[in-house]
Amino acid sequence: MADEATAQWRSALEILASSAELGQGKLSIIRTTRAVDVDGTLVLIVGSGFARGIVDGSRELITQALRRAAGYDVPFEVIVDTSLESSAPVLANRPEAPTTRLAGPAVDPLPEAPTPAVTSSTPPAAAPATVPGYMSGPPSPTAEPPNADSDLNPKYTFDTYVTGSSNRLPHASAIAVAEAPAKAYNPLFIYGGSGLGKTHLLHAIGHYARRLYPSIRVKYVSSEEFVSDFIASVADGRMDAFKRRYREVDILLVDDIQFLQGKEQTLEEFFHTFNALHTANKQVVLTSDQPPKALGGFEERLRSRFEWGLLADVQPPDFETRTAILSRKASAEGLDLPADVLEYIASRVTTNIRELEGALIRVTAFASLTKQPVDRTLAELVLKDIITDPASEEITSALIMAQTADYFGISIDDLCSANRARTIVHARHIGMYLCRELTDMSLPQIGREFGGRDHTTVMSADKKIRTQMAERRETYNHVAELTARIKQAAQSSAG
Ligand SMILES: Nc1ncnc2c1ncn2[C@@H]1O[C@H](COP(=O)(O)OP(=O)(O)OP(=O)(O)O)[C@@H](O)[C@H]1O
């Protein structure tokens, strides 16, 4: 595979050289890059942070050149290997980029919230009588400090998780696992459709376990981050550190395991990680959009291990649970919404809780913009374009991007480009926001669609649009009108 990667990269370099778009200076730096293939990702290894900056700044042209060379989109990562430095120009006093291109935290790593108020779903605050013995010993000297990078979202706790018949089993087993890691069920495998709270439960396990056992080492990782970390570590020759990161923990929480499908080298490493943890009596919790048996692209030996512990599925919430979730979200935001409004929203959005939250945001944003009280008429007006029959429509990122480009009078290439013109940036942010709300795509997937951007860019676009909707009428209108167009287009193509 390495030869093929080199050949592909050489062809791309020729294409770049034959186009005048990249200056000779940049080109000569890019030429010093080495390419290897890891699990279908082309890893471009540069000799310095400076060279990496040049390659990163030329992403769009490199993407196009690789596409022309290979005949398809070639995903690529850039990493720094300073042993190559002699072949690349070095500028004095330029801060070095980190040696690996690990994806940043999936959520803001804020300190854990103080002991939350007691609610019906709050687990007991005291530690259970039997504290797992392995946590009483001193931490390994080579291990990272406890929870140094556990990346837990402070909002995703058991307190803020509403339970109902659709999620009682995963909720109860998540609590059991946090209370007695590696004793109750190992692994715990939580599966179910998109936006149903699997990530929320993983983070809640981490928070609660840390509250019970302050020195416990918890690591949360999305499987896409696991892949990037693995790729960067292989290419970088830093597998020892990689192994320590994932094996010297007490609880490993791995989100959206289905993204490992077909990634043979990563799966092999994951298999060994899993075995090492399980043998050492450490807890593993996994989430997936499907049960283990349905996970194509996974070897039987791994799928059968996923079934060693407990399988817990999350179902779409019923009407009462949806209403309770909305009520909880509204009060967390300090909003006082009449019951009939909450019920109306819950009746319109039935399958995905992320979309349910999106509907709440729109209704309250519109009320705030127009300085009107939130009542049923207003909610009906705002949500009139939210269509409830998910079977009749398929909303894809391609559809969202085409409609967004058309709406703003720009091209899809503009949306994916590095162009920072105001309208284009705004359109890009709205496109990302709508992909987040209206599709099942993960943050990294959305980032890739929009010109190979990092998942943290998608997160900040999502946050920006959410905030702007309540502050600027124009943004609110853009989102509302575009959603209506996208849903109509999806329905007419389904019909
Ligand atoms: N039972 C619940 N109570 C309160 N909030 C919930 C509940 N279930 C989901 N949510 C909220 O819905 C949103 C989506 O949930 P989450 O991201 O955990 O879903 P997911 O199943 O991991 O989705 P995906 O498979 O797309 O990653 C989050 O903001 C989460 O807090």
Short mmCIF file of C-alpha atoms and ligand atoms in Angstrom, two decimals:
data_model
loop_
_atom_site.label_atom_id
_atom_site.label_comp_id
_atom_site.label_asym_id
_atom_site.label_seq_id
_atom_site.Cartn_x
_atom_site.Cartn_y
_atom_site.Cartn_z
CA MET A 1 0.00 0.00 0.00
CA ALA A 2 2.89 2.35 0.73
CA ASP A 3 3.98 2.21 -2.91
CA GLU A 4 0.51 3.02 -4.12
CA ALA A 5 0.34 5.93 -1.70
CA THR A 6 3.68 7.24 -2.92
CA ALA A 7 2.63 6.87 -6.55
CA GLN A 8 -0.65 8.65 -5.86
CA TRP A 9 1.13 11.46 -4.07
CA ARG A 10 3.71 11.81 -6.85
CA SER A 11 0.96 12.14 -9.46
CA ALA A 12 -0.75 14.74 -7.30
CA LEU A 13 2.54 16.65 -7.01
CA GLU A 14 2.87 16.64 -10.79
CA ILE A 15 -0.63 18.00 -11.14
CA LEU A 16 0.15 20.70 -8.58
CA ALA A 17 3.38 21.55 -10.39
CA SER A 18 1.67 21.84 -13.75
CA SER A 19 -0.86 24.32 -12.41
CA ALA A 20 0.43 27.77 -11.71
CA GLU A 21 -1.86 28.18 -8.70
CA LEU A 22 0.70 27.18 -6.11
CA GLY A 23 3.87 29.31 -6.05
CA GLN A 24 7.27 27.68 -6.52
CA GLY A 25 8.23 28.39 -2.90
CA LYS A 26 5.25 26.54 -1.46
CA LEU A 27 5.57 23.78 -4.01
CA SER A 28 9.18 23.11 -3.09
CA ILE A 29 8.17 22.75 0.56
CA ILE A 30 5.24 20.50 -0.28
CA ARG A 31 7.58 18.34 -2.37
CA THR A 32 9.53 17.39 0.77
CA THR A 33 6.43 15.59 2.09
CA ARG A 34 6.41 11.82 2.40
CA ALA A 35 3.14 9.89 1.94
CA VAL A 36 2.02 6.63 3.49
CA ASP A 37 -1.32 4.88 3.50
CA VAL A 38 -2.94 3.99 6.81
CA ASP A 39 -6.39 2.44 6.61
CA GLY A 40 -7.29 4.28 3.43
CA THR A 41 -6.12 7.65 4.68
CA LEU A 42 -3.14 9.19 2.97
CA VAL A 43 -0.85 10.41 5.74
CA LEU A 44 1.35 13.28 4.55
CA ILE A 45 4.42 13.51 6.74
CA VAL A 46 6.19 16.85 6.84
CA GLY A 47 9.39 17.84 8.58
CA SER A 48 8.29 20.89 10.56
CA GLY A 49 5.36 22.85 11.87
CA PHE A 50 6.14 25.45 9.24
CA ALA A 51 5.85 22.90 6.41
CA ARG A 52 2.67 21.63 7.95
CA GLY A 53 1.24 25.14 7.86
CA ILE A 54 2.02 25.35 4.14
CA VAL A 55 0.42 21.99 3.42
CA ASP A 56 -2.61 22.83 5.55
CA GLY A 57 -2.95 26.19 3.81
CA SER A 58 -2.97 24.44 0.43
CA ARG A 59 -5.55 21.83 1.39
CA GLU A 60 -8.03 22.77 -1.25
CA LEU A 61 -5.54 22.51 -4.12
CA ILE A 62 -4.08 19.29 -2.71
CA THR A 63 -7.57 17.80 -2.38
CA GLN A 64 -8.30 18.62 -6.00
CA ALA A 65 -4.94 17.30 -7.22
CA LEU A 66 -5.38 14.04 -5.31
CA ARG A 67 -8.90 13.68 -6.67
CA ARG A 68 -7.59 14.10 -10.22
CA ALA A 69 -4.73 11.70 -9.59
CA ALA A 70 -6.83 8.96 -8.00
CA GLY A 71 -10.18 9.53 -9.69
CA TYR A 72 -11.91 9.78 -6.31
CA ASP A 73 -11.70 11.83 -3.10
CA VAL A 74 -8.64 10.80 -1.14
CA PRO A 75 -8.89 11.56 2.59
CA PHE A 76 -5.60 12.83 3.94
CA GLU A 77 -4.02 13.85 7.23
CA VAL A 78 -0.92 15.94 7.82
CA ILE A 79 1.53 15.11 10.56
CA VAL A 80 4.94 16.42 11.56
CA ASP A 81 7.99 14.20 11.88
CA THR A 82 10.91 16.36 12.93
CA SER A 83 13.43 13.78 11.80
CA LEU A 84 12.62 14.95 8.27
CA GLU A 85 13.36 18.52 9.26
CA SER A 86 16.75 18.73 7.54
CA SER A 87 15.04 18.45 4.17
CA ALA A 88 12.57 21.25 4.85
CA PRO A 89 13.20 24.96 5.34
CA VAL A 90 13.08 25.98 8.99
CA LEU A 91 12.23 29.44 10.18
CA ALA A 92 13.62 30.63 13.48
CA ASN A 93 11.24 31.43 16.32
CA ARG A 94 8.26 29.83 14.69
CA PRO A 95 6.30 27.79 17.16
CA GLU A 96 6.24 24.14 16.26
CA ALA A 97 2.87 22.58 15.57
CA PRO A 98 1.97 19.58 17.70
CA THR A 99 3.59 16.47 16.32
CA THR A 100 0.37 14.63 15.81
CA ARG A 101 -2.77 15.82 14.21
CA LEU A 102 -5.11 14.54 16.81
CA ALA A 103 -8.63 15.78 16.60
CA GLY A 104 -9.37 18.23 19.41
CA PRO A 105 -11.78 17.50 22.19
CA ALA A 106 -15.26 16.66 21.03
CA VAL A 107 -16.69 18.99 23.63
CA ASP A 108 -15.41 21.86 25.71
CA PRO A 109 -13.42 20.26 28.50
CA LEU A 110 -14.97 22.28 31.30
CA PRO A 111 -14.61 21.39 34.94
CA GLU A 112 -17.20 19.05 36.28
CA ALA A 113 -20.32 20.71 37.55
CA PRO A 114 -20.83 20.81 41.31
CA THR A 115 -23.04 18.17 42.83
CA PRO A 116 -26.28 18.63 40.94
CA ALA A 117 -29.75 18.91 42.32
CA VAL A 118 -31.50 15.68 43.11
CA THR A 119 -34.04 14.60 40.51
CA SER A 120 -35.86 11.41 39.85
CA SER A 121 -33.09 10.08 37.63
CA THR A 122 -30.23 11.20 39.86
CA PRO A 123 -28.13 8.28 41.03
CA PRO A 124 -27.05 8.24 44.68
CA ALA A 125 -24.15 10.60 45.37
CA ALA A 126 -22.34 8.32 47.79
CA ALA A 127 -19.91 5.68 46.63
CA PRO A 128 -21.17 2.14 46.81
CA ALA A 129 -19.88 0.07 49.72
CA THR A 130 -17.49 -1.99 47.60
CA VAL A 131 -14.93 0.29 46.02
CA PRO A 132 -13.17 -1.58 43.22
CA GLY A 133 -9.79 -2.68 44.58
CA TYR A 134 -7.79 -1.73 41.51
CA MET A 135 -8.52 1.92 42.15
CA SER A 136 -7.01 1.97 45.60
CA GLY A 137 -3.44 1.43 44.34
CA PRO A 138 -1.22 4.28 43.14
CA PRO A 139 -1.60 5.17 39.48
CA SER A 140 1.02 3.83 37.10
CA PRO A 141 3.91 6.28 36.74
CA THR A 142 3.66 6.09 32.96
CA ALA A 143 -0.05 6.73 32.87
CA GLU A 144 -1.41 10.13 32.00
CA PRO A 145 -2.77 12.02 34.99
CA PRO A 146 -6.30 10.92 35.84
CA ASN A 147 -8.90 12.49 33.59
CA ALA A 148 -6.35 14.72 31.90
CA ASP A 149 -8.12 14.40 28.59
CA SER A 150 -11.39 12.76 29.33
CA ASP A 151 -13.24 15.36 27.26
CA LEU A 152 -16.52 15.09 29.08
CA ASN A 153 -19.31 17.52 28.26
CA PRO A 154 -20.48 19.05 31.57
CA LYS A 155 -24.06 19.17 30.30
CA TYR A 156 -24.28 15.42 29.71
CA THR A 157 -24.90 14.02 33.18
CA PHE A 158 -27.43 11.59 34.62
CA ASP A 159 -29.20 14.59 36.15
CA THR A 160 -30.00 16.05 32.78
CA TYR A 161 -30.94 12.69 31.29
CA VAL A 162 -34.68 12.06 31.22
CA THR A 163 -35.77 8.46 31.48
CA GLY A 164 -38.82 6.71 30.12
CA SER A 165 -39.74 3.29 28.82
CA SER A 166 -37.59 3.88 25.72
CA ASN A 167 -34.30 4.17 27.58
CA ARG A 168 -34.74 2.62 31.03
CA LEU A 169 -32.40 -0.32 30.45
CA PRO A 170 -29.46 1.63 28.99
CA HIS A 171 -29.88 4.26 31.72
CA ALA A 172 -29.94 1.72 34.57
CA SER A 173 -27.01 -0.25 33.16
CA ALA A 174 -25.01 2.94 32.63
CA ILE A 175 -25.49 3.81 36.30
CA ALA A 176 -24.53 0.28 37.36
CA VAL A 177 -21.34 0.45 35.31
CA ALA A 178 -20.33 3.81 36.74
CA GLU A 179 -20.93 2.55 40.26
CA ALA A 180 -19.03 -0.70 39.88
CA PRO A 181 -16.71 -0.48 36.88
CA ALA A 182 -15.80 -3.84 35.33
CA LYS A 183 -18.02 -5.56 37.89
CA ALA A 184 -21.54 -5.11 36.59
CA TYR A 185 -21.35 -5.61 32.82
CA ASN A 186 -18.23 -5.57 30.75
CA PRO A 187 -18.44 -4.40 28.09
CA LEU A 188 -21.63 -2.40 28.16
CA PHE A 189 -22.78 -2.01 24.57
CA ILE A 190 -25.40 0.71 24.01
CA TYR A 191 -26.98 0.93 20.58
CA GLY A 192 -29.80 2.80 18.87
CA GLY A 193 -30.68 5.42 16.27
CA SER A 194 -29.12 8.81 15.85
CA GLY A 195 -29.78 11.57 18.36
CA LEU A 196 -31.29 9.27 20.99
CA GLY A 197 -28.87 10.03 23.80
CA LYS A 198 -26.09 7.44 23.51
CA THR A 199 -23.31 10.00 23.69
CA HIS A 200 -25.10 11.68 26.58
CA LEU A 201 -25.08 8.38 28.52
CA LEU A 202 -21.38 7.76 27.87
CA HIS A 203 -20.45 11.17 29.25
CA ALA A 204 -22.80 10.67 32.20
CA ILE A 205 -21.01 7.42 33.08
CA GLY A 206 -17.70 9.28 33.06
CA HIS A 207 -18.95 12.13 35.26
CA TYR A 208 -20.62 9.89 37.78
CA ALA A 209 -17.68 7.48 38.06
CA ARG A 210 -15.36 10.43 38.64
CA ARG A 211 -17.64 11.78 41.31
CA LEU A 212 -17.67 8.43 43.08
CA TYR A 213 -13.96 7.67 42.60
CA PRO A 214 -12.04 10.92 42.15
CA SER A 215 -8.82 9.19 41.12
CA ILE A 216 -10.39 6.99 38.50
CA ARG A 217 -8.95 7.33 35.00
CA VAL A 218 -11.73 7.82 32.46
CA LYS A 219 -11.18 8.26 28.77
CA TYR A 220 -13.89 9.22 26.31
CA VAL A 221 -13.15 8.98 22.60
CA SER A 222 -15.26 9.02 19.49
CA SER A 223 -14.22 6.21 17.19
CA GLU A 224 -13.30 8.76 14.56
CA GLU A 225 -10.83 10.34 16.97
CA PHE A 226 -9.53 6.87 17.75
CA VAL A 227 -8.88 6.33 14.03
CA SER A 228 -7.11 9.70 13.60
CA ASP A 229 -5.07 9.08 16.72
CA PHE A 230 -4.10 5.62 15.50
CA ILE A 231 -3.17 6.86 12.02
CA ALA A 232 -1.09 9.69 13.39
CA SER A 233 0.60 7.41 15.94
CA VAL A 234 1.52 4.75 13.37
CA ALA A 235 2.89 7.28 10.95
CA ASP A 236 4.69 9.04 13.75
CA GLY A 237 6.18 5.90 15.26
CA ARG A 238 4.52 6.70 18.58
CA MET A 239 2.52 3.57 19.15
CA ASP A 240 3.82 3.15 22.70
CA ALA A 241 2.23 6.44 23.73
CA PHE A 242 -0.94 5.48 21.86
CA LYS A 243 -1.16 2.19 23.73
CA ARG A 244 -0.65 3.94 27.05
CA ARG A 245 -3.37 6.46 26.25
CA TYR A 246 -5.98 3.78 25.70
CA ARG A 247 -4.83 0.94 27.94
CA GLU A 248 -3.83 2.73 31.10
CA VAL A 249 -7.34 3.79 31.97
CA ASP A 250 -9.98 2.38 34.28
CA ILE A 251 -12.94 3.19 32.05
CA LEU A 252 -12.73 3.52 28.27
CA LEU A 253 -15.81 5.04 26.64
CA VAL A 254 -15.86 4.63 22.86
CA ASP A 255 -18.60 6.41 20.91
CA ASP A 256 -20.09 5.44 17.54
CA ILE A 257 -18.07 2.29 17.07
CA GLN A 258 -19.67 1.75 13.66
CA PHE A 259 -17.22 4.25 12.20
CA LEU A 260 -14.45 1.65 12.63
CA GLN A 261 -16.17 -0.53 10.03
CA GLY A 262 -13.74 -1.83 7.42
CA LYS A 263 -10.72 -0.05 8.92
CA GLU A 264 -8.68 -3.21 9.27
CA GLN A 265 -5.53 -1.91 10.87
CA THR A 266 -7.41 0.25 13.33
CA LEU A 267 -9.75 -2.62 14.16
CA GLU A 268 -6.79 -4.90 14.81
CA GLU A 269 -5.42 -2.34 17.27
CA PHE A 270 -8.84 -1.84 18.80
CA PHE A 271 -9.15 -5.61 19.28
CA HIS A 272 -5.91 -5.63 21.26
CA THR A 273 -6.93 -2.55 23.23
CA PHE A 274 -10.21 -4.20 24.13
CA ASN A 275 -8.51 -7.45 25.17
CA ALA A 276 -5.88 -5.65 27.22
CA LEU A 277 -8.52 -3.68 29.11
CA HIS A 278 -10.87 -6.59 29.61
CA THR A 279 -8.09 -8.86 30.84
CA ALA A 280 -6.90 -6.19 33.25
CA ASN A 281 -10.45 -5.91 34.58
CA LYS A 282 -11.04 -2.42 33.25
CA GLN A 283 -14.43 -1.22 32.08
CA VAL A 284 -15.24 -0.72 28.40
CA VAL A 285 -18.44 0.99 27.24
CA LEU A 286 -19.28 1.19 23.56
CA THR A 287 -22.02 2.83 21.56
CA SER A 288 -23.15 2.05 18.06
CA ASP A 289 -26.05 2.73 15.74
CA GLN A 290 -26.59 -1.03 15.41
CA PRO A 291 -26.36 -4.15 17.55
CA PRO A 292 -23.07 -6.10 17.29
CA LYS A 293 -24.56 -8.79 15.02
CA ALA A 294 -25.52 -6.19 12.43
CA LEU A 295 -22.10 -4.51 12.39
CA GLY A 296 -20.72 -5.30 8.95
CA GLY A 297 -16.97 -4.91 8.43
CA PHE A 298 -16.15 -6.21 11.93
CA GLU A 299 -14.52 -9.57 12.48
CA GLU A 300 -16.58 -12.16 14.32
CA ARG A 301 -14.00 -12.33 17.15
CA LEU A 302 -14.66 -8.65 17.91
CA ARG A 303 -18.42 -8.76 17.46
CA SER A 304 -18.66 -11.72 19.81
CA ARG A 305 -16.63 -9.85 22.43
CA PHE A 306 -19.08 -6.96 22.23
CA GLU A 307 -21.73 -9.43 23.38
CA TRP A 308 -19.79 -10.64 26.42
CA GLY A 309 -21.37 -8.08 28.69
CA LEU A 310 -24.73 -6.38 28.31
CA LEU A 311 -26.44 -5.13 25.16
CA ALA A 312 -28.82 -2.24 25.84
CA ASP A 313 -30.80 -0.55 23.11
CA VAL A 314 -32.18 2.98 23.16
CA GLN A 315 -35.52 3.38 21.46
CA PRO A 316 -37.07 6.61 20.19
CA PRO A 317 -38.77 8.30 23.15
CA ASP A 318 -42.52 8.25 23.52
CA PHE A 319 -44.59 11.42 23.69
CA GLU A 320 -44.38 11.80 27.48
CA THR A 321 -40.62 11.39 27.49
CA ARG A 322 -40.23 13.88 24.64
CA THR A 323 -42.32 16.39 26.53
CA ALA A 324 -40.29 15.81 29.69
CA ILE A 325 -37.01 16.24 27.77
CA LEU A 326 -38.24 19.53 26.33
CA SER A 327 -39.37 20.72 29.72
CA ARG A 328 -35.96 19.85 31.22
CA LYS A 329 -34.10 21.59 28.37
CA ALA A 330 -36.29 24.67 28.62
CA SER A 331 -35.76 25.06 32.35
CA ALA A 332 -32.01 24.49 31.93
CA GLU A 333 -32.03 27.48 29.58
CA GLY A 334 -34.09 29.51 32.05
CA LEU A 335 -37.14 29.45 29.77
CA ASP A 336 -40.65 29.22 31.08
CA LEU A 337 -42.75 27.65 28.35
CA PRO A 338 -46.45 26.79 28.65
CA ALA A 339 -47.22 23.07 28.76
CA ASP A 340 -49.31 23.17 25.58
CA VAL A 341 -46.34 24.59 23.65
CA LEU A 342 -44.03 21.84 24.90
CA GLU A 343 -46.63 19.26 23.99
CA TYR A 344 -47.11 20.76 20.57
CA ILE A 345 -43.37 20.63 19.82
CA ALA A 346 -43.17 17.07 21.16
CA SER A 347 -46.02 16.07 18.87
CA ARG A 348 -44.33 17.53 15.79
CA VAL A 349 -40.84 16.10 16.21
CA THR A 350 -40.95 12.44 17.00
CA THR A 351 -37.77 10.54 16.24
CA ASN A 352 -34.62 12.48 16.97
CA ILE A 353 -33.95 14.35 20.20
CA ARG A 354 -31.38 16.58 18.53
CA GLU A 355 -34.12 17.74 16.16
CA LEU A 356 -36.46 18.17 19.11
CA GLU A 357 -33.93 20.52 20.70
CA GLY A 358 -33.57 22.32 17.35
CA ALA A 359 -37.32 22.94 17.28
CA LEU A 360 -37.24 24.35 20.82
CA ILE A 361 -34.37 26.67 19.87
CA ARG A 362 -36.29 27.96 16.85
CA VAL A 363 -39.48 28.64 18.74
CA THR A 364 -37.73 30.50 21.55
CA ALA A 365 -35.42 32.34 19.14
CA PHE A 366 -38.38 33.59 17.13
CA ALA A 367 -40.21 34.72 20.28
CA SER A 368 -37.14 36.56 21.50
CA LEU A 369 -36.55 38.25 18.14
CA THR A 370 -40.13 39.40 17.78
CA LYS A 371 -40.50 40.16 21.50
CA GLN A 372 -43.60 38.00 21.69
CA PRO A 373 -44.58 35.56 24.38
CA VAL A 374 -44.20 31.90 23.46
CA ASP A 375 -47.64 30.48 22.88
CA ARG A 376 -49.13 27.71 20.83
CA THR A 377 -49.95 29.97 17.84
CA LEU A 378 -46.38 31.18 17.67
CA ALA A 379 -45.04 27.61 17.93
CA GLU A 380 -47.36 26.51 15.13
CA LEU A 381 -46.18 29.37 12.94
CA VAL A 382 -42.53 28.59 13.52
CA LEU A 383 -42.78 24.84 13.14
CA LYS A 384 -45.23 24.74 10.25
CA ASP A 385 -42.48 23.54 7.93
CA ILE A 386 -41.23 20.80 10.20
CA ILE A 387 -42.47 17.65 8.58
CA THR A 388 -43.14 14.74 10.84
CA ASP A 389 -43.04 11.77 8.53
CA PRO A 390 -39.39 10.78 8.40
CA ALA A 391 -40.08 7.90 6.03
CA SER A 392 -41.15 10.26 3.29
CA GLU A 393 -37.91 12.18 3.09
CA GLU A 394 -34.22 11.59 2.96
CA ILE A 395 -32.16 14.60 3.81
CA THR A 396 -28.53 14.29 2.83
CA SER A 397 -25.60 16.64 3.15
CA ALA A 398 -25.53 16.87 -0.66
CA LEU A 399 -29.11 18.14 -0.65
CA ILE A 400 -28.42 20.62 2.16
CA MET A 401 -25.29 21.91 0.46
CA ALA A 402 -26.99 22.27 -2.93
CA GLN A 403 -29.96 24.13 -1.42
CA THR A 404 -27.71 26.32 0.74
CA ALA A 405 -25.49 27.26 -2.19
CA ASP A 406 -28.52 28.02 -4.33
CA TYR A 407 -30.20 30.07 -1.60
CA PHE A 408 -27.14 32.26 -1.08
CA GLY A 409 -26.32 32.47 -4.81
CA ILE A 410 -22.92 30.82 -4.44
CA SER A 411 -21.46 27.51 -5.60
CA ILE A 412 -20.95 24.26 -3.69
CA ASP A 413 -17.22 24.73 -4.31
CA ASP A 414 -17.47 28.05 -2.46
CA LEU A 415 -19.00 26.25 0.53
CA CYS A 416 -16.08 23.82 0.57
CA SER A 417 -13.40 26.38 -0.17
CA ALA A 418 -11.13 28.37 2.11
CA ASN A 419 -12.83 31.59 0.94
CA ARG A 420 -13.46 33.85 3.96
CA ALA A 421 -15.86 36.29 2.24
CA ARG A 422 -18.66 37.13 4.69
CA THR A 423 -21.58 35.68 2.74
CA ILE A 424 -19.70 32.49 2.02
CA VAL A 425 -18.63 32.02 5.64
CA HIS A 426 -22.20 32.66 6.80
CA ALA A 427 -23.63 30.23 4.24
CA ARG A 428 -21.04 27.63 5.24
CA HIS A 429 -21.97 27.98 8.91
CA ILE A 430 -25.67 27.65 8.17
CA GLY A 431 -25.04 24.61 5.96
CA MET A 432 -23.07 22.95 8.76
CA TYR A 433 -25.74 23.82 11.33
CA LEU A 434 -28.46 22.28 9.16
CA CYS A 435 -26.41 19.13 8.54
CA ARG A 436 -26.06 18.79 12.31
CA GLU A 437 -29.75 19.26 12.91
CA LEU A 438 -31.31 17.49 9.96
CA THR A 439 -29.01 14.54 9.28
CA ASP A 440 -27.44 11.70 11.26
CA MET A 441 -23.95 12.82 10.36
CA SER A 442 -21.25 13.12 12.96
CA LEU A 443 -19.20 16.30 13.40
CA PRO A 444 -16.12 14.86 11.60
CA GLN A 445 -18.28 13.65 8.71
CA ILE A 446 -19.79 17.11 8.29
CA GLY A 447 -16.33 18.67 8.45
CA ARG A 448 -15.12 16.36 5.69
CA GLU A 449 -18.07 17.26 3.45
CA PHE A 450 -17.36 20.94 3.84
CA GLY A 451 -13.87 20.82 2.32
CA GLY A 452 -12.05 18.63 4.84
CA ARG A 453 -12.55 20.85 7.88
CA ASP A 454 -11.90 19.80 11.45
CA HIS A 455 -14.84 18.73 13.62
CA THR A 456 -14.17 21.61 16.01
CA THR A 457 -14.97 24.03 13.15
CA VAL A 458 -18.35 22.36 12.75
CA MET A 459 -18.96 22.61 16.50
CA SER A 460 -18.26 26.30 16.55
CA ALA A 461 -20.41 26.92 13.43
CA ASP A 462 -23.27 25.08 15.11
CA LYS A 463 -22.92 27.13 18.28
CA LYS A 464 -22.62 30.40 16.36
CA ILE A 465 -25.81 29.85 14.36
CA ARG A 466 -27.76 28.73 17.46
CA THR A 467 -26.80 31.98 19.19
CA GLN A 468 -27.29 34.20 16.17
CA MET A 469 -30.78 32.85 15.54
CA ALA A 470 -32.00 34.41 18.76
CA GLU A 471 -30.20 37.69 18.09
CA ARG A 472 -30.53 38.37 14.39
CA ARG A 473 -33.75 38.14 12.50
CA GLU A 474 -31.84 37.68 9.27
CA THR A 475 -30.11 34.52 10.49
CA TYR A 476 -33.36 33.15 11.86
CA ASN A 477 -35.04 33.71 8.49
CA HIS A 478 -32.18 32.11 6.59
CA VAL A 479 -32.41 28.97 8.73
CA ALA A 480 -36.20 28.80 8.62
CA GLU A 481 -36.51 29.42 4.87
CA LEU A 482 -33.71 27.04 4.00
CA THR A 483 -35.15 24.29 6.20
CA ALA A 484 -38.49 24.63 4.43
CA ARG A 485 -36.80 24.43 1.02
CA ILE A 486 -34.69 21.43 2.01
CA LYS A 487 -37.66 19.54 3.41
CA GLN A 488 -39.77 20.31 0.36
CA ALA A 489 -36.99 19.20 -1.99
CA ALA A 490 -36.51 15.99 0.02
CA GLN A 491 -40.22 15.26 -0.03
CA SER A 492 -40.66 15.87 -3.71
CA SER A 493 -37.71 13.64 -4.57
CA ALA A 494 -39.13 10.93 -2.26
CA GLY A 495 -42.59 11.30 -3.74
N1 LIG B 1 -33.13 11.00 27.54
C1 LIG B 1 -32.63 12.20 27.29
N2 LIG B 1 -32.78 13.21 28.18
C2 LIG B 1 -32.28 14.45 27.93
N3 LIG B 1 -31.61 14.78 26.81
C3 LIG B 1 -31.43 13.82 25.90
C4 LIG B 1 -31.92 12.50 26.08
N4 LIG B 1 -31.59 11.76 25.02
C5 LIG B 1 -30.91 12.59 24.19
N5 LIG B 1 -30.81 13.83 24.70
C6 LIG B 1 -30.16 15.00 24.09
O1 LIG B 1 -30.30 14.87 22.68
C7 LIG B 1 -29.12 15.33 22.03
C8 LIG B 1 -28.59 14.21 21.15
O2 LIG B 1 -28.13 13.16 21.99
P1 LIG B 1 -26.79 12.34 21.72
O3 LIG B 1 -25.80 13.17 20.97
O4 LIG B 1 -26.35 11.75 23.01
O5 LIG B 1 -27.35 11.24 20.74
P2 LIG B 1 -26.61 9.99 20.08
O6 LIG B 1 -27.52 8.84 20.25
O7 LIG B 1 -25.24 9.86 20.61
O8 LIG B 1 -26.57 10.44 18.57
P3 LIG B 1 -25.53 10.02 17.42
O9 LIG B 1 -25.71 8.55 17.20
O10 LIG B 1 -26.01 10.83 16.24
O11 LIG B 1 -24.18 10.38 17.89
C9 LIG B 1 -28.14 15.73 23.12
O12 LIG B 1 -28.20 17.12 23.30
C10 LIG B 1 -28.68 15.02 24.36
O13 LIG B 1 -28.41 15.75 25.54
#
